Coordinates of N, CA, C and O in Angstrom, one line a residue:
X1 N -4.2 41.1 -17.3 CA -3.4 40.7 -16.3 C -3.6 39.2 -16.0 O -4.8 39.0 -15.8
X2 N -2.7 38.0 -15.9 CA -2.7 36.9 -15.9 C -2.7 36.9 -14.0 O -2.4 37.8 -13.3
X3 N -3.1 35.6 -13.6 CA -3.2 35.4 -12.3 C -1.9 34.2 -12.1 O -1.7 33.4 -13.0
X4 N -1.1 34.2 -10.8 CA -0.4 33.2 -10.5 C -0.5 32.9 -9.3 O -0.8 33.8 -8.6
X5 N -0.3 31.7 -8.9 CA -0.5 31.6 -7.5 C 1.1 31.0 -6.8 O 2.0 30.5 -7.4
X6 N 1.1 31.2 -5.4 CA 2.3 31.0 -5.0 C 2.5 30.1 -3.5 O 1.9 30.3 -2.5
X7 N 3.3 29.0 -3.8 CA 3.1 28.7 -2.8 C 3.6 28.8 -1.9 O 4.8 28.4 -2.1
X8 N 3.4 29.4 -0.3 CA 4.2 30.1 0.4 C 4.2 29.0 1.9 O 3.3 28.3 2.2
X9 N 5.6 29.2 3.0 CA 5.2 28.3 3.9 C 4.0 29.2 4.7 O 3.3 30.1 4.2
X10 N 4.0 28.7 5.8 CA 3.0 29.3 7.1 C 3.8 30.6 7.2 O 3.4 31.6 6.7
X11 N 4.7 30.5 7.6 CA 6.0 31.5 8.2 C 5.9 31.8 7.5 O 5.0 32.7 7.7
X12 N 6.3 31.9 6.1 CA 6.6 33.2 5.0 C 5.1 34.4 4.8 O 4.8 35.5 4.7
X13 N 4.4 32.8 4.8 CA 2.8 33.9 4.9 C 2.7 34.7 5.7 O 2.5 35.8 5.2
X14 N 2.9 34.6 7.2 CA 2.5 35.3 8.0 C 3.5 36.6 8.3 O 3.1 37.7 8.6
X15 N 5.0 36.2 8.0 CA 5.9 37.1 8.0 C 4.8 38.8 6.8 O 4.5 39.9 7.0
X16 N 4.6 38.0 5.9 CA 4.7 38.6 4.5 C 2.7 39.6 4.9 O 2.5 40.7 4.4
X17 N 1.7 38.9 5.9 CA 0.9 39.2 6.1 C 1.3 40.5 7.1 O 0.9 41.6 6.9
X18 N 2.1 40.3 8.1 CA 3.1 40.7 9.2 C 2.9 42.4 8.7 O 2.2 43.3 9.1
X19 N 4.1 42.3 7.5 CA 4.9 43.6 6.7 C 3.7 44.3 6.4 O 3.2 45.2 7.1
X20 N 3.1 43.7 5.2 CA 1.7 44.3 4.8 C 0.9 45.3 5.6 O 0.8 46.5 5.3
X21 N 0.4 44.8 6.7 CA -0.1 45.5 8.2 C 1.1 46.7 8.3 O 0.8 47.9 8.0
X22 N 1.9 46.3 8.6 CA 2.8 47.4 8.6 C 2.9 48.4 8.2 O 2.7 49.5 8.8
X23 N 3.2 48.1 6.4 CA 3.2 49.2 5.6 C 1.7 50.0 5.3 O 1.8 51.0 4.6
X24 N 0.4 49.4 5.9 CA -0.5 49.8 5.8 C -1.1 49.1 4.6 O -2.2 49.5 4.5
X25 N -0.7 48.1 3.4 CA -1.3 47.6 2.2 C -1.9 46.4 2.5 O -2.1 46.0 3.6
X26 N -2.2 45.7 1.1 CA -3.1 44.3 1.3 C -1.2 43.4 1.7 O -0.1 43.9 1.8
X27 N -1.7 42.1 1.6 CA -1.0 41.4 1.3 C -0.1 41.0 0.1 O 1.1 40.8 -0.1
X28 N -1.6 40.9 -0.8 CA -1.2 40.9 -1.9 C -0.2 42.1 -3.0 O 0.8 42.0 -3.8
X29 N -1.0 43.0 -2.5 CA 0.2 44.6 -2.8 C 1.3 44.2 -2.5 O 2.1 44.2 -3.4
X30 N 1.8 43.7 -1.1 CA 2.8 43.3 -0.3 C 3.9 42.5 -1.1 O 5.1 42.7 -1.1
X31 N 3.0 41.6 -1.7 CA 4.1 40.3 -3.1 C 4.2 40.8 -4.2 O 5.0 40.2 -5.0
X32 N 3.7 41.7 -4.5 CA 3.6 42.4 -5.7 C 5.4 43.3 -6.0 O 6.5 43.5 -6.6
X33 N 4.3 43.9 -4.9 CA 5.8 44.7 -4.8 C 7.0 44.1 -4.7 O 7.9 44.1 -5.6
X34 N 7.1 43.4 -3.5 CA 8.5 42.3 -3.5 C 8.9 42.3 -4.7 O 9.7 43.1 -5.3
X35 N 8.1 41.2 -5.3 CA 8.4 40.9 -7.0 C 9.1 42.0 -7.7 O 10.0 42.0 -8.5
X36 N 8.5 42.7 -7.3 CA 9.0 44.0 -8.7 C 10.5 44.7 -7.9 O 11.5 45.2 -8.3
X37 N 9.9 44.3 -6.9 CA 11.9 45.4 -6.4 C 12.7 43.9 -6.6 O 13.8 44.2 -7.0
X38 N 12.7 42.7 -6.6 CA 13.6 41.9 -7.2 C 13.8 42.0 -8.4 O 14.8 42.6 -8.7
X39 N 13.1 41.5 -9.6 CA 13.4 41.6 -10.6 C 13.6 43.0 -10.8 O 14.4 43.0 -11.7
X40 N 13.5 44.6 -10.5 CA 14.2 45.8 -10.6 C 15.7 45.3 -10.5 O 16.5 45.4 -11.4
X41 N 16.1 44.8 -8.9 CA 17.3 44.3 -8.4 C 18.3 43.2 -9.4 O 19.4 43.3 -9.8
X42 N 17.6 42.7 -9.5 CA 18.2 41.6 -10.8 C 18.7 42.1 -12.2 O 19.7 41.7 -12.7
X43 N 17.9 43.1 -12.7 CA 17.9 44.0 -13.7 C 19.4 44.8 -13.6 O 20.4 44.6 -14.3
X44 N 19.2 45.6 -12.7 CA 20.1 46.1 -12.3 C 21.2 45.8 -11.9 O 22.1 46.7 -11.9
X45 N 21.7 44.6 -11.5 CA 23.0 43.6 -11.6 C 23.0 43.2 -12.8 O 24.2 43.1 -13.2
X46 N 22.2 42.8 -13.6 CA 22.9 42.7 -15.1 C 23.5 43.3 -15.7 O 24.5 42.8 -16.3
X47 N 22.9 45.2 -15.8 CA 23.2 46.0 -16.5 C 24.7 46.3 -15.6 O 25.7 46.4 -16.2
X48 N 24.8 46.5 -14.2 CA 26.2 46.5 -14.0 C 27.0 45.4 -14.2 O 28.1 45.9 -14.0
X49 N 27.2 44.1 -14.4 CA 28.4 43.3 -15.0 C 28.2 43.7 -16.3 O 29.3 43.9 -16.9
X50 N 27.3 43.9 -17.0 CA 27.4 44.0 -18.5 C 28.5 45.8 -18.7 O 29.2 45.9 -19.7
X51 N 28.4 46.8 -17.7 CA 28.8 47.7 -17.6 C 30.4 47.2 -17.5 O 31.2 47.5 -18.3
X52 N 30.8 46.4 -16.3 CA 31.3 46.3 -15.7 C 32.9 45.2 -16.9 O 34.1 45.4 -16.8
X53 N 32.2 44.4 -17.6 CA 32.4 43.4 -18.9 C 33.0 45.0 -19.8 O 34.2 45.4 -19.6
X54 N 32.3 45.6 -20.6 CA 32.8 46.5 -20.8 C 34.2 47.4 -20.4 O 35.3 47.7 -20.8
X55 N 33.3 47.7 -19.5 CA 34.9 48.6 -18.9 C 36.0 47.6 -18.9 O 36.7 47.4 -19.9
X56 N 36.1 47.1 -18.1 CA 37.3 45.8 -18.7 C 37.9 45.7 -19.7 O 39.2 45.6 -19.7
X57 N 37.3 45.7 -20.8 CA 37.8 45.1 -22.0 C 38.5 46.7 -22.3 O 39.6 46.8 -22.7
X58 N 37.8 47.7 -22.0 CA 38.5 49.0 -22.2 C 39.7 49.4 -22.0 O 40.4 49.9 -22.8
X59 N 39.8 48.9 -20.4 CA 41.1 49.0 -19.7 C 41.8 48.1 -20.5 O 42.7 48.7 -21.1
X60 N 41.7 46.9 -20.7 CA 42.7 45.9 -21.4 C 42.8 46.4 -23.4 O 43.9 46.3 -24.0
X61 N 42.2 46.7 -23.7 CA 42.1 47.6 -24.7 C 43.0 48.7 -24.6 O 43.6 48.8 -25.6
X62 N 43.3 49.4 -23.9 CA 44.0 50.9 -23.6 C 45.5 50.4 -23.2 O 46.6 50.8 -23.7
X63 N 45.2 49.4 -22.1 CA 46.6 49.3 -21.2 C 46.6 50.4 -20.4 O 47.6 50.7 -19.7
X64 N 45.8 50.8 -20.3 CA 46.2 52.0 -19.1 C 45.0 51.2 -17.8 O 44.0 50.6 -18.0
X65 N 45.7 51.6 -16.3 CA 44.7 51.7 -15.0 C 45.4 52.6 -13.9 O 46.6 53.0 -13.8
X66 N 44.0 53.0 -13.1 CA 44.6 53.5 -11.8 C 45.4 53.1 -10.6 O 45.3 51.9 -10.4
X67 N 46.1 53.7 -9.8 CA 46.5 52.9 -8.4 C 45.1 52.9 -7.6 O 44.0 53.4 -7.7
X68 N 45.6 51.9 -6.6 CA 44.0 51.8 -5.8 C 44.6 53.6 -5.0 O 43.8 54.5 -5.0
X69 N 45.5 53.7 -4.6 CA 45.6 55.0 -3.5 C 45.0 56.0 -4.1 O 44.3 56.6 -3.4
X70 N 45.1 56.4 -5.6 CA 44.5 57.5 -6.2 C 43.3 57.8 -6.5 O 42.8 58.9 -6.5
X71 N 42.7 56.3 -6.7 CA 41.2 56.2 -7.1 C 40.7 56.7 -5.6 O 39.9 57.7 -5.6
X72 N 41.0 56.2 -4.6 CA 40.3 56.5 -3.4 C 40.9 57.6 -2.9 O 40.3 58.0 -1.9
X73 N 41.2 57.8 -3.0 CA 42.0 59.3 -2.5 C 41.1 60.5 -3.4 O 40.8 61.5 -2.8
X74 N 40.8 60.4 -4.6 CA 39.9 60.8 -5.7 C 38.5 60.6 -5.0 O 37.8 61.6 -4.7
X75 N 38.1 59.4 -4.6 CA 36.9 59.5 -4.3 C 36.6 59.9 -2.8 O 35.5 59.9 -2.3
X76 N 37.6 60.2 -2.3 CA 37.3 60.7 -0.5 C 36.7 61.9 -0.6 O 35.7 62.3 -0.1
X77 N 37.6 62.7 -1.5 CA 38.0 64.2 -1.9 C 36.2 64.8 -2.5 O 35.6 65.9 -2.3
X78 N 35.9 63.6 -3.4 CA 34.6 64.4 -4.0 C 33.9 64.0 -3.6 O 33.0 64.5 -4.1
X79 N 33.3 62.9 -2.5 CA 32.8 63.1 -1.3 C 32.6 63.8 -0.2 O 31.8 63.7 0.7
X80 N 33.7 64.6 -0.5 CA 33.5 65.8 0.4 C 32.8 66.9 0.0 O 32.7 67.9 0.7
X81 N 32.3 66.8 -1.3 CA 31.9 67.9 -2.3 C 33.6 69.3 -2.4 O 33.5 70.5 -2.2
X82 N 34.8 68.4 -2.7 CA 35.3 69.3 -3.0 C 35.9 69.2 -4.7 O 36.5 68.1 -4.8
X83 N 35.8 69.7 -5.4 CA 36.1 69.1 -6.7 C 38.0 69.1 -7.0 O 38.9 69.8 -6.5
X84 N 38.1 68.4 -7.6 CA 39.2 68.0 -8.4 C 39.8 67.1 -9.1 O 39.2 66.0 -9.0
X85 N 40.6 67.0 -9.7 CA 41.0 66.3 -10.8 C 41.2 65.0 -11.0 O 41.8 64.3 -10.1
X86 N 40.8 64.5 -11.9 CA 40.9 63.0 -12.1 C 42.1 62.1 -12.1 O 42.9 62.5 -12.9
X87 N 42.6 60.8 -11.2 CA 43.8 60.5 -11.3 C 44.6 60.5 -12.1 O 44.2 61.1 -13.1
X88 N 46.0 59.7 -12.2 CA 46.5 59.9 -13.6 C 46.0 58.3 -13.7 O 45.5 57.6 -12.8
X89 N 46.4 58.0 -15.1 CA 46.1 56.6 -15.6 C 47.5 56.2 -15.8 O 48.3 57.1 -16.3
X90 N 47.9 55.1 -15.6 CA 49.3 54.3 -15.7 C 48.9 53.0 -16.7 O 48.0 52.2 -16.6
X91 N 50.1 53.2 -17.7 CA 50.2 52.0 -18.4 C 50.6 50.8 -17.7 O 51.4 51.0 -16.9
X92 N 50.3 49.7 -17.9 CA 50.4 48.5 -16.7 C 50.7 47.1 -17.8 O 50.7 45.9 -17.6
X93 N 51.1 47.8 -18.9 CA 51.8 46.4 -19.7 C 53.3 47.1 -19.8 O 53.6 48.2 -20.1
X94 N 54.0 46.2 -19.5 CA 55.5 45.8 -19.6 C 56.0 46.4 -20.9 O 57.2 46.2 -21.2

């Protein structure tokens, strides 16, 4: 394990010393962690535009999409835990 050091203001220290107390850990646990739920977070917005890039090109690939009323109307419905069918898809080139 390599060591880095960070330089933090007063305020961020103490905020960050603050939490720690809180959560019951060191401080250091405290940055550790941060770190790691950002870059998780970061990670995870990549993989959704790169998801997101995809799908795209799908849709434009197919020519087919949904109405916005259907999609949400779809997703009200199985939020309610009641199941049913998926909207229709409409071709959207001329």
């Amino acid at each position: 394990m390599t060591t880095t050091s960070l330089k933090l203001s007063d305020a961020l220290k103490t905020r960050a010393i603050h939490a720690a107390r809180e959560l019951g850990i060191s401080p250091h646990a405290f940055m550790v962690s941060a770190i790691e739920q950002a870059a998780i977070s970061t990670e995870q917005r990549a993989q959704f535009i790169a998801q997101a890039k995809v799908a795209r090109q799908q849709m434009l690939d197919a020519g087919l999409s949904y109405t916005g009323d259907d999609v949400h109307a779809y997703l009200r419905t199985r939020a309610a835990g009641v199941p049913t069918a998926r909207p229709k898809a409409y071709p959207w080139r001329p």
